[in-house]
Amino acid sequence: MTDLDSMLDAQPPDLAGAPPPQAGRWRRRMRRFGMVALVLTVTGTTAGLAGGYLIRSHLLGNIKRIDGAFQNVDGQRRPAPDPVAGGQTILAVGLDVRSPVQTTGTAAVDPKAAEGGERSDTIMLVRIGPDARSATVVSIPRDSWVEVPGHGLMKINASYALGGPALLIRTVEQLTGIRVDHFLILDFAGFQSIVDTLNGVDVQVAAATTDLGGRHFLKGTNHLNGDMALAYVRQRYGLPAGDLDRVRRQQNFLRAVFSKLAATHLVDDPVRGYHLLDAITRAVTVDSTYTDTELYRLALDALRLRSGQIWFLTAGVAGLGREGAQSVVYLDKARDAELWQAIRDDDTARYALAHPADQLGQVTP
């Protein structure tokens, strides 16, 4: 009999009625039940245990779906599909659409913000390699001055406000020549519970800063709980490069989360693993073309990745300027062409070695 068979034969504790078992026996049974739940949740196995189906249904039910994300994306004009099976490219944006705390405008708390009508606060192109052992995260500054299909030159985040996910996808595909397979919204406010479930994360700060809410970040290592992590990724004022430094902070935060995940042995603490998966699924919204199988695969890929296997980069910036009353970011077209090609070739290491300054440093502002 396999270990999994043994776990499946074990009966979950009776939570109602009977007197509580002895503490040691209770912990063993809860650990066993939690292990089964985690195995069933991650692998999708439900053999012999209806509870596994309920748990998986609950987790999948946490994830909101966006209909029509690719509805107006012209297939004839899109970049070619990935010729190598197994890899996938995800366009991820941060909007805080589920948070009562606004960061992107007065409509940020409106659930319809997930469908457009709101400027994307964070834009990241995420490429997971065909072997699922490496990934690239490229942040595109939200004020990047780019061509938006049908609307001319404007800030890239305006494309989301004008046409929702579909127009942002078209804009990013036109800019990069990379085909987007899926669309995902990250709720940084939702990451509070993820950080707290991980018992906090560590980030390195170059110089002491204080945000507008009076929260202090010290020079050196800062151990952040969920509330402080949210303040860390949102701070813009008081940072030397403003929004560009906030992009670096957001990437550094994601790296810290992956590092903590890698150091957390979920198999030894399955109940905590379940709570972590619950927190993660509550913090994301995905396009409706994402199948349950693909979401399981994405979760597995994310859990297998180690921070050293993830390249964190920012699109090359040629300089800052103004277009009318707007402060904008001008991208470095020549350097970015090299970056986008490296991502299409699944050879980010080549670009990173040639442009070490574009990599996210261990210490951020």
mmCIF file of C-alpha atoms in Angstrom:
data_model
loop_
_atom_site.group_PDB
_atom_site.id
_atom_site.type_symbol
_atom_site.label_atom_id
_atom_site.label_comp_id
_atom_site.label_asym_id
_atom_site.label_seq_id
_atom_site.Cartn_x
_atom_site.Cartn_y
_atom_site.Cartn_z
ATOM 1 C CA MET A 1 0.000 0.000 0.000
ATOM 2 C CA THR A 2 1.378 3.418 -0.936
ATOM 3 C CA ASP A 3 1.671 6.335 1.469
ATOM 4 C CA LEU A 4 -1.159 8.061 -0.376
ATOM 5 C CA ASP A 5 -3.335 4.931 -0.039
ATOM 6 C CA SER A 6 -2.628 4.900 3.685
ATOM 7 C CA MET A 7 -3.648 8.515 3.987
ATOM 8 C CA LEU A 8 -6.804 7.939 2.006
ATOM 9 C CA ASP A 9 -7.775 5.030 4.282
ATOM 10 C CA ALA A 10 -7.500 7.258 7.342
ATOM 11 C CA GLN A 11 -10.785 8.690 8.608
ATOM 12 C CA PRO A 12 -11.014 12.431 9.317
ATOM 13 C CA PRO A 13 -11.726 13.404 12.927
ATOM 14 C CA ASP A 14 -15.314 13.745 14.083
ATOM 15 C CA LEU A 15 -15.567 17.445 14.761
ATOM 16 C CA ALA A 16 -19.021 17.281 16.337
ATOM 17 C CA GLY A 17 -20.432 15.331 19.216
ATOM 18 C CA ALA A 18 -17.768 12.962 20.550
ATOM 19 C CA PRO A 19 -15.445 14.064 23.375
ATOM 20 C CA PRO A 20 -12.232 15.681 22.130
ATOM 21 C CA PRO A 21 -9.368 13.188 21.622
ATOM 22 C CA GLN A 22 -6.117 13.494 23.472
ATOM 23 C CA ALA A 23 -3.962 16.371 22.270
ATOM 24 C CA GLY A 24 -1.271 14.217 20.652
ATOM 25 C CA ARG A 25 -3.755 12.019 18.847
ATOM 26 C CA TRP A 26 -5.697 15.113 17.723
ATOM 27 C CA ARG A 27 -2.606 16.705 16.219
ATOM 28 C CA ARG A 28 -1.666 13.485 14.410
ATOM 29 C CA ARG A 29 -5.141 13.059 12.964
ATOM 30 C CA MET A 30 -5.426 16.699 11.931
ATOM 31 C CA ARG A 31 -2.011 16.531 10.295
ATOM 32 C CA ARG A 32 -3.046 13.377 8.440
ATOM 33 C CA PHE A 33 -6.336 14.894 7.332
ATOM 34 C CA GLY A 34 -4.624 18.101 6.304
ATOM 35 C CA MET A 35 -2.036 16.148 4.304
ATOM 36 C CA VAL A 36 -4.785 14.362 2.424
ATOM 37 C CA ALA A 37 -6.530 17.673 1.784
ATOM 38 C CA LEU A 38 -3.345 19.266 0.481
ATOM 39 C CA VAL A 39 -2.463 16.308 -1.744
ATOM 40 C CA LEU A 40 -5.973 16.209 -3.165
ATOM 41 C CA THR A 41 -6.034 19.949 -3.643
ATOM 42 C CA VAL A 42 -2.727 20.212 -5.483
ATOM 43 C CA THR A 43 -2.866 17.040 -7.527
ATOM 44 C CA GLY A 44 -6.574 17.010 -8.229
ATOM 45 C CA THR A 45 -6.957 13.445 -6.887
ATOM 46 C CA THR A 46 -10.307 12.709 -5.242
ATOM 47 C CA ALA A 47 -10.204 8.931 -5.001
ATOM 48 C CA GLY A 48 -12.289 7.743 -2.081
ATOM 49 C CA LEU A 49 -12.721 11.102 -0.343
ATOM 50 C CA ALA A 50 -15.586 13.462 -1.162
ATOM 51 C CA GLY A 51 -14.019 16.088 1.092
ATOM 52 C CA GLY A 52 -11.220 16.500 -1.409
ATOM 53 C CA TYR A 53 -13.720 17.492 -4.060
ATOM 54 C CA LEU A 54 -15.354 19.991 -1.713
ATOM 55 C CA ILE A 55 -12.001 21.512 -0.790
ATOM 56 C CA ARG A 56 -10.956 21.841 -4.413
ATOM 57 C CA SER A 57 -14.344 23.270 -5.326
ATOM 58 C CA HIS A 58 -13.994 25.812 -2.549
ATOM 59 C CA LEU A 59 -10.548 26.888 -3.709
ATOM 60 C CA LEU A 60 -11.581 27.120 -7.340
ATOM 61 C CA GLY A 61 -14.664 29.028 -6.255
ATOM 62 C CA ASN A 62 -12.414 31.636 -4.652
ATOM 63 C CA ILE A 63 -11.000 32.547 -8.055
ATOM 64 C CA LYS A 64 -13.051 35.091 -9.949
ATOM 65 C CA ARG A 65 -13.258 34.805 -13.730
ATOM 66 C CA ILE A 66 -13.318 37.492 -16.399
ATOM 67 C CA ASP A 67 -15.460 36.728 -19.430
ATOM 68 C CA GLY A 68 -14.422 38.004 -22.833
ATOM 69 C CA ALA A 69 -10.852 38.965 -21.950
ATOM 70 C CA PHE A 70 -9.787 37.906 -25.453
ATOM 71 C CA GLN A 71 -13.084 38.670 -27.172
ATOM 72 C CA ASN A 72 -11.899 41.636 -29.235
ATOM 73 C CA VAL A 73 -8.343 40.435 -29.793
ATOM 74 C CA ASP A 74 -7.946 39.981 -33.545
ATOM 75 C CA GLY A 75 -6.493 36.533 -34.108
ATOM 76 C CA GLN A 76 -5.176 37.503 -37.543
ATOM 77 C CA ARG A 77 -2.946 40.231 -36.122
ATOM 78 C CA ARG A 78 -1.713 38.431 -33.042
ATOM 79 C CA PRO A 79 1.828 37.087 -32.629
ATOM 80 C CA ALA A 80 2.226 33.432 -33.520
ATOM 81 C CA PRO A 81 1.525 30.847 -30.810
ATOM 82 C CA ASP A 82 4.463 29.478 -28.856
ATOM 83 C CA PRO A 83 6.131 26.842 -31.053
ATOM 84 C CA VAL A 84 7.416 24.981 -27.963
ATOM 85 C CA ALA A 85 4.723 23.072 -26.082
ATOM 86 C CA GLY A 86 4.540 23.515 -22.331
ATOM 87 C CA GLY A 87 5.428 27.162 -21.852
ATOM 88 C CA GLN A 88 2.891 29.883 -21.200
ATOM 89 C CA THR A 89 2.828 33.669 -21.078
ATOM 90 C CA ILE A 90 0.591 35.497 -18.639
ATOM 91 C CA LEU A 91 -0.232 39.194 -18.636
ATOM 92 C CA ALA A 92 -0.677 40.118 -14.983
ATOM 93 C CA VAL A 93 -1.985 43.434 -13.749
ATOM 94 C CA GLY A 94 -2.444 44.836 -10.272
ATOM 95 C CA LEU A 95 -5.608 46.808 -9.588
ATOM 96 C CA ASP A 96 -6.585 46.167 -5.962
ATOM 97 C CA VAL A 97 -10.110 45.606 -7.263
ATOM 98 C CA ARG A 98 -11.106 43.548 -4.235
ATOM 99 C CA SER A 99 -9.628 45.856 -1.629
ATOM 100 C CA PRO A 100 -11.618 48.511 0.248
ATOM 101 C CA VAL A 101 -8.455 50.626 0.112
ATOM 102 C CA GLN A 102 -8.161 52.496 -3.201
ATOM 103 C CA THR A 103 -4.885 52.866 -5.064
ATOM 104 C CA THR A 104 -5.890 53.530 -8.640
ATOM 105 C CA GLY A 105 -8.837 55.903 -8.516
ATOM 106 C CA THR A 106 -12.295 56.429 -7.119
ATOM 107 C CA ALA A 107 -13.725 53.411 -8.967
ATOM 108 C CA ALA A 108 -11.135 50.962 -7.616
ATOM 109 C CA VAL A 109 -13.646 49.338 -5.246
ATOM 110 C CA ASP A 110 -16.192 48.755 -8.028
ATOM 111 C CA PRO A 111 -16.212 45.039 -8.996
ATOM 112 C CA LYS A 112 -16.615 46.165 -12.620
ATOM 113 C CA ALA A 113 -13.074 47.507 -12.424
ATOM 114 C CA ALA A 114 -11.987 43.975 -13.321
ATOM 115 C CA GLU A 115 -13.692 44.461 -16.668
ATOM 116 C CA GLY A 116 -12.116 47.805 -17.499
ATOM 117 C CA GLY A 117 -12.852 51.413 -16.664
ATOM 118 C CA GLU A 118 -9.835 51.587 -14.357
ATOM 119 C CA ARG A 119 -6.170 52.264 -15.035
ATOM 120 C CA SER A 120 -3.915 49.332 -14.285
ATOM 121 C CA ASP A 121 -1.589 50.108 -11.410
ATOM 122 C CA THR A 122 0.944 47.392 -12.195
ATOM 123 C CA ILE A 123 1.635 45.604 -15.494
ATOM 124 C CA MET A 124 3.804 42.485 -15.607
ATOM 125 C CA LEU A 125 4.490 40.027 -18.399
ATOM 126 C CA VAL A 126 5.158 36.619 -16.864
ATOM 127 C CA ARG A 127 6.750 33.860 -18.933
ATOM 128 C CA ILE A 128 6.915 30.331 -17.515
ATOM 129 C CA GLY A 129 9.386 28.190 -19.438
ATOM 130 C CA PRO A 130 8.412 24.915 -21.153
ATOM 131 C CA ASP A 131 10.171 22.910 -18.421
ATOM 132 C CA ALA A 132 8.283 24.838 -15.699
ATOM 133 C CA ARG A 133 11.591 25.215 -13.859
ATOM 134 C CA SER A 134 12.269 28.832 -14.749
ATOM 135 C CA ALA A 135 10.238 31.983 -15.167
ATOM 136 C CA THR A 136 10.665 35.585 -16.239
ATOM 137 C CA VAL A 137 8.772 38.519 -14.777
ATOM 138 C CA VAL A 138 9.060 41.759 -16.749
ATOM 139 C CA SER A 139 7.424 44.887 -15.374
ATOM 140 C CA ILE A 140 6.230 47.461 -17.883
ATOM 141 C CA PRO A 141 6.002 50.894 -16.230
ATOM 142 C CA ARG A 142 2.384 51.998 -16.171
ATOM 143 C CA ASP A 143 3.291 55.441 -17.564
ATOM 144 C CA SER A 144 5.081 53.972 -20.605
ATOM 145 C CA TRP A 145 4.265 56.068 -23.707
ATOM 146 C CA VAL A 146 3.178 53.500 -26.298
ATOM 147 C CA GLU A 147 0.905 53.028 -29.292
ATOM 148 C CA VAL A 148 -2.525 51.816 -28.180
ATOM 149 C CA PRO A 149 -4.379 50.150 -31.088
ATOM 150 C CA GLY A 150 -7.100 52.426 -32.379
ATOM 151 C CA HIS A 151 -6.240 55.259 -29.996
ATOM 152 C CA GLY A 152 -2.741 56.458 -30.836
ATOM 153 C CA LEU A 153 0.081 57.277 -28.463
ATOM 154 C CA MET A 154 -0.788 57.334 -24.771
ATOM 155 C CA LYS A 155 0.179 55.820 -21.435
ATOM 156 C CA ILE A 156 -0.032 52.049 -21.529
ATOM 157 C CA ASN A 157 -2.299 51.837 -18.488
ATOM 158 C CA ALA A 158 -4.894 53.965 -20.298
ATOM 159 C CA SER A 159 -5.521 51.011 -22.611
ATOM 160 C CA TYR A 160 -7.137 49.091 -19.754
ATOM 161 C CA ALA A 161 -9.405 51.997 -18.898
ATOM 162 C CA LEU A 162 -10.437 52.393 -22.540
ATOM 163 C CA GLY A 163 -10.967 48.773 -23.516
ATOM 164 C CA GLY A 164 -10.491 46.457 -20.549
ATOM 165 C CA PRO A 165 -8.289 43.353 -20.682
ATOM 166 C CA ALA A 166 -8.709 42.869 -24.448
ATOM 167 C CA LEU A 167 -7.252 46.251 -25.371
ATOM 168 C CA LEU A 168 -4.434 45.915 -22.847
ATOM 169 C CA ILE A 169 -3.624 42.469 -24.278
ATOM 170 C CA ARG A 170 -3.601 43.888 -27.815
ATOM 171 C CA THR A 171 -1.378 46.761 -26.688
ATOM 172 C CA VAL A 172 1.154 44.509 -24.952
ATOM 173 C CA GLU A 173 1.226 42.009 -27.834
ATOM 174 C CA GLN A 174 1.811 44.833 -30.314
ATOM 175 C CA LEU A 175 4.541 46.300 -28.110
ATOM 176 C CA THR A 176 6.389 43.038 -27.433
ATOM 177 C CA GLY A 177 5.547 40.695 -30.300
ATOM 178 C CA ILE A 178 4.807 38.067 -27.628
ATOM 179 C CA ARG A 179 1.509 36.200 -27.654
ATOM 180 C CA VAL A 180 -0.393 36.378 -24.364
ATOM 181 C CA ASP A 181 -1.928 33.047 -23.347
ATOM 182 C CA HIS A 182 -3.785 34.188 -20.249
ATOM 183 C CA PHE A 183 -4.774 37.284 -18.329
ATOM 184 C CA LEU A 184 -4.551 37.565 -14.544
ATOM 185 C CA ILE A 185 -5.290 40.246 -11.971
ATOM 186 C CA LEU A 186 -3.236 40.319 -8.784
ATOM 187 C CA ASP A 187 -4.805 41.935 -5.756
ATOM 188 C CA PHE A 188 -1.874 43.174 -3.701
ATOM 189 C CA ALA A 189 -4.273 43.865 -0.834
ATOM 190 C CA GLY A 190 -5.226 40.192 -0.961
ATOM 191 C CA PHE A 191 -1.562 39.347 -0.510
ATOM 192 C CA GLN A 192 -1.813 40.538 3.093
ATOM 193 C CA SER A 193 -3.266 37.213 4.182
ATOM 194 C CA ILE A 194 -0.695 35.310 2.104
ATOM 195 C CA VAL A 195 2.144 37.114 3.877
ATOM 196 C CA ASP A 196 0.556 36.540 7.285
ATOM 197 C CA THR A 197 0.064 32.842 6.526
ATOM 198 C CA LEU A 198 3.782 32.699 5.695
ATOM 199 C CA ASN A 199 4.517 34.424 9.033
ATOM 200 C CA GLY A 200 5.926 37.418 7.186
ATOM 201 C CA VAL A 201 8.572 37.970 4.517
ATOM 202 C CA ASP A 202 11.964 39.685 4.490
ATOM 203 C CA VAL A 203 12.929 42.467 2.086
ATOM 204 C CA GLN A 204 16.091 44.523 1.791
ATOM 205 C CA VAL A 205 15.714 48.320 1.730
ATOM 206 C CA ALA A 206 18.513 50.628 0.583
ATOM 207 C CA ALA A 207 17.629 53.653 2.727
ATOM 208 C CA ALA A 208 15.131 54.431 5.457
ATOM 209 C CA THR A 209 11.794 55.745 4.179
ATOM 210 C CA THR A 210 8.384 56.658 5.570
ATOM 211 C CA ASP A 211 5.165 56.350 3.578
ATOM 212 C CA LEU A 212 2.254 58.781 3.644
ATOM 213 C CA GLY A 213 0.571 56.675 6.321
ATOM 214 C CA GLY A 214 3.534 57.085 8.675
ATOM 215 C CA ARG A 215 4.857 53.537 8.274
ATOM 216 C CA HIS A 216 8.630 53.335 8.569
ATOM 217 C CA PHE A 217 10.963 51.115 6.565
ATOM 218 C CA LEU A 218 14.471 50.811 7.934
ATOM 219 C CA LYS A 219 17.699 50.532 6.014
ATOM 220 C CA GLY A 220 18.624 46.869 5.697
ATOM 221 C CA THR A 221 16.440 43.838 6.364
ATOM 222 C CA ASN A 222 12.772 44.511 7.081
ATOM 223 C CA HIS A 223 10.540 41.672 8.241
ATOM 224 C CA LEU A 224 7.092 42.564 6.957
ATOM 225 C CA ASN A 225 3.715 41.318 8.076
ATOM 226 C CA GLY A 226 0.746 41.589 5.712
ATOM 227 C CA ASP A 227 -0.093 45.187 6.557
ATOM 228 C CA MET A 228 3.493 46.397 6.209
ATOM 229 C CA ALA A 229 3.978 44.397 2.993
ATOM 230 C CA LEU A 230 0.982 46.150 1.443
ATOM 231 C CA ALA A 231 2.381 49.533 2.461
ATOM 232 C CA TYR A 232 5.788 48.540 1.060
ATOM 233 C CA VAL A 233 4.466 47.707 -2.424
ATOM 234 C CA ARG A 234 2.237 50.778 -2.565
ATOM 235 C CA GLN A 235 4.702 53.453 -1.504
ATOM 236 C CA ARG A 236 5.657 55.848 -4.266
ATOM 237 C CA TYR A 237 6.186 59.227 -2.619
ATOM 238 C CA GLY A 238 9.516 59.511 -0.865
ATOM 239 C CA LEU A 239 11.238 57.067 -3.211
ATOM 240 C CA PRO A 240 14.045 58.472 -5.405
ATOM 241 C CA ALA A 241 12.544 57.299 -8.718
ATOM 242 C CA GLY A 242 8.874 57.360 -7.718
ATOM 243 C CA ASP A 243 6.829 54.872 -9.754
ATOM 244 C CA LEU A 244 9.906 53.129 -11.150
ATOM 245 C CA ASP A 245 11.092 52.388 -7.621
ATOM 246 C CA ARG A 246 7.626 51.166 -6.695
ATOM 247 C CA VAL A 247 7.869 48.691 -9.592
ATOM 248 C CA ARG A 248 11.139 47.441 -8.127
ATOM 249 C CA ARG A 249 9.525 47.091 -4.721
ATOM 250 C CA GLN A 250 6.632 45.088 -6.134
ATOM 251 C CA GLN A 251 9.035 42.720 -7.865
ATOM 252 C CA ASN A 252 11.162 42.445 -4.737
ATOM 253 C CA PHE A 253 8.056 41.609 -2.738
ATOM 254 C CA LEU A 254 7.093 38.833 -5.167
ATOM 255 C CA ARG A 255 10.641 37.476 -4.961
ATOM 256 C CA ALA A 256 10.414 37.501 -1.170
ATOM 257 C CA VAL A 257 7.145 35.563 -1.314
ATOM 258 C CA PHE A 258 8.666 32.937 -3.645
ATOM 259 C CA SER A 259 11.718 32.675 -1.384
ATOM 260 C CA LYS A 260 9.529 32.095 1.648
ATOM 261 C CA LEU A 261 7.414 29.552 -0.225
ATOM 262 C CA ALA A 262 10.573 27.687 -1.191
ATOM 263 C CA ALA A 263 11.677 27.591 2.446
ATOM 264 C CA THR A 264 8.252 26.495 3.721
ATOM 265 C CA HIS A 265 7.730 22.717 3.853
ATOM 266 C CA LEU A 266 4.029 22.545 3.168
ATOM 267 C CA VAL A 267 4.048 18.742 3.292
ATOM 268 C CA ASP A 268 5.045 18.975 6.956
ATOM 269 C CA ASP A 269 2.292 21.488 7.663
ATOM 270 C CA PRO A 270 -0.617 20.652 5.345
ATOM 271 C CA VAL A 271 -3.206 22.668 7.231
ATOM 272 C CA ARG A 272 -1.076 25.749 6.784
ATOM 273 C CA GLY A 273 -0.619 24.755 3.155
ATOM 274 C CA TYR A 274 -4.367 24.705 2.698
ATOM 275 C CA HIS A 275 -4.735 28.156 4.271
ATOM 276 C CA LEU A 276 -1.981 29.407 1.988
ATOM 277 C CA LEU A 277 -3.739 28.064 -1.106
ATOM 278 C CA ASP A 278 -6.975 29.592 0.154
ATOM 279 C CA ALA A 279 -5.308 32.997 0.529
ATOM 280 C CA ILE A 280 -3.658 32.780 -2.907
ATOM 281 C CA THR A 281 -6.876 31.848 -4.700
ATOM 282 C CA ARG A 282 -8.674 34.756 -3.044
ATOM 283 C CA ALA A 283 -6.028 37.170 -4.327
ATOM 284 C CA VAL A 284 -6.282 36.432 -8.051
ATOM 285 C CA THR A 285 -8.768 36.876 -10.880
ATOM 286 C CA VAL A 286 -8.211 35.063 -14.183
ATOM 287 C CA ASP A 287 -9.674 35.050 -17.657
ATOM 288 C CA SER A 288 -12.479 32.552 -18.208
ATOM 289 C CA THR A 289 -10.446 30.535 -20.730
ATOM 290 C CA TYR A 290 -8.276 29.230 -17.890
ATOM 291 C CA THR A 291 -9.322 25.623 -17.320
ATOM 292 C CA ASP A 292 -9.189 23.973 -13.900
ATOM 293 C CA THR A 293 -6.392 21.752 -15.182
ATOM 294 C CA GLU A 294 -4.343 24.773 -16.255
ATOM 295 C CA LEU A 295 -4.876 26.426 -12.880
ATOM 296 C CA TYR A 296 -3.659 23.289 -11.094
ATOM 297 C CA ARG A 297 -0.633 23.261 -13.355
ATOM 298 C CA LEU A 298 0.028 26.933 -12.651
ATOM 299 C CA ALA A 299 -0.172 26.305 -8.896
ATOM 300 C CA LEU A 300 2.225 23.378 -9.154
ATOM 301 C CA ASP A 301 4.638 25.364 -11.324
ATOM 302 C CA ALA A 302 4.581 28.249 -8.841
ATOM 303 C CA LEU A 303 5.245 25.949 -5.879
ATOM 304 C CA ARG A 304 8.159 24.283 -7.694
ATOM 305 C CA LEU A 305 9.841 27.516 -8.696
ATOM 306 C CA ARG A 306 12.667 28.857 -6.580
ATOM 307 C CA SER A 307 13.514 32.552 -6.425
ATOM 308 C CA GLY A 308 16.901 31.852 -8.031
ATOM 309 C CA GLN A 309 15.100 30.429 -11.057
ATOM 310 C CA ILE A 310 13.028 33.560 -11.657
ATOM 311 C CA TRP A 311 14.375 36.491 -13.640
ATOM 312 C CA PHE A 312 12.953 39.812 -12.443
ATOM 313 C CA LEU A 313 13.414 42.546 -15.049
ATOM 314 C CA THR A 314 11.957 45.896 -16.031
ATOM 315 C CA ALA A 315 11.396 46.987 -19.609
ATOM 316 C CA GLY A 316 14.291 49.209 -20.687
ATOM 317 C CA VAL A 317 13.687 52.891 -20.047
ATOM 318 C CA ALA A 318 15.251 55.540 -22.286
ATOM 319 C CA GLY A 319 14.161 58.441 -20.100
ATOM 320 C CA LEU A 320 11.343 60.391 -18.506
ATOM 321 C CA GLY A 321 9.465 63.288 -20.041
ATOM 322 C CA ARG A 322 6.155 65.052 -20.473
ATOM 323 C CA GLU A 323 3.382 64.812 -23.028
ATOM 324 C CA GLY A 324 1.209 67.826 -22.429
ATOM 325 C CA ALA A 325 0.332 67.785 -18.738
ATOM 326 C CA GLN A 326 1.287 64.132 -18.345
ATOM 327 C CA SER A 327 4.485 62.767 -16.889
ATOM 328 C CA VAL A 328 5.486 59.778 -19.030
ATOM 329 C CA VAL A 329 8.123 57.073 -19.391
ATOM 330 C CA TYR A 330 9.869 56.602 -22.742
ATOM 331 C CA LEU A 331 10.899 53.011 -23.359
ATOM 332 C CA ASP A 332 14.234 52.026 -24.911
ATOM 333 C CA LYS A 333 12.964 50.419 -28.127
ATOM 334 C CA ALA A 334 16.279 48.926 -29.224
ATOM 335 C CA ARG A 335 17.073 47.328 -25.894
ATOM 336 C CA ASP A 336 13.504 46.150 -25.393
ATOM 337 C CA ALA A 337 13.492 44.506 -28.811
ATOM 338 C CA GLU A 338 16.380 42.384 -27.576
ATOM 339 C CA LEU A 339 14.513 41.626 -24.342
ATOM 340 C CA TRP A 340 11.294 40.572 -26.066
ATOM 341 C CA GLN A 341 13.244 38.323 -28.437
ATOM 342 C CA ALA A 342 15.025 36.666 -25.509
ATOM 343 C CA ILE A 343 11.669 35.940 -23.880
ATOM 344 C CA ARG A 344 10.260 34.526 -27.120
ATOM 345 C CA ASP A 345 13.325 32.262 -27.301
ATOM 346 C CA ASP A 346 13.012 31.286 -23.599
ATOM 347 C CA ASP A 347 16.563 32.561 -23.189
ATOM 348 C CA THR A 348 16.233 35.346 -20.657
ATOM 349 C CA ALA A 349 19.613 34.430 -19.169
ATOM 350 C CA ARG A 350 21.274 35.689 -22.343
ATOM 351 C CA TYR A 351 19.674 39.111 -22.021
ATOM 352 C CA ALA A 352 20.283 39.313 -18.265
ATOM 353 C CA LEU A 353 23.981 38.618 -18.714
ATOM 354 C CA ALA A 354 24.217 41.324 -21.377
ATOM 355 C CA HIS A 355 22.255 43.866 -19.319
ATOM 356 C CA PRO A 356 22.920 43.164 -15.626
ATOM 357 C CA ALA A 357 21.659 46.621 -14.624
ATOM 358 C CA ASP A 358 18.175 45.669 -15.815
ATOM 359 C CA GLN A 359 17.894 42.863 -13.277
ATOM 360 C CA LEU A 360 16.218 43.465 -9.963
ATOM 361 C CA GLY A 361 18.897 43.913 -7.317
ATOM 362 C CA GLN A 362 18.816 42.250 -3.920
ATOM 363 C CA VAL A 363 18.390 45.676 -2.314
ATOM 364 C CA THR A 364 15.626 48.031 -3.462
ATOM 365 C CA PRO A 365 14.799 51.643 -2.536
#
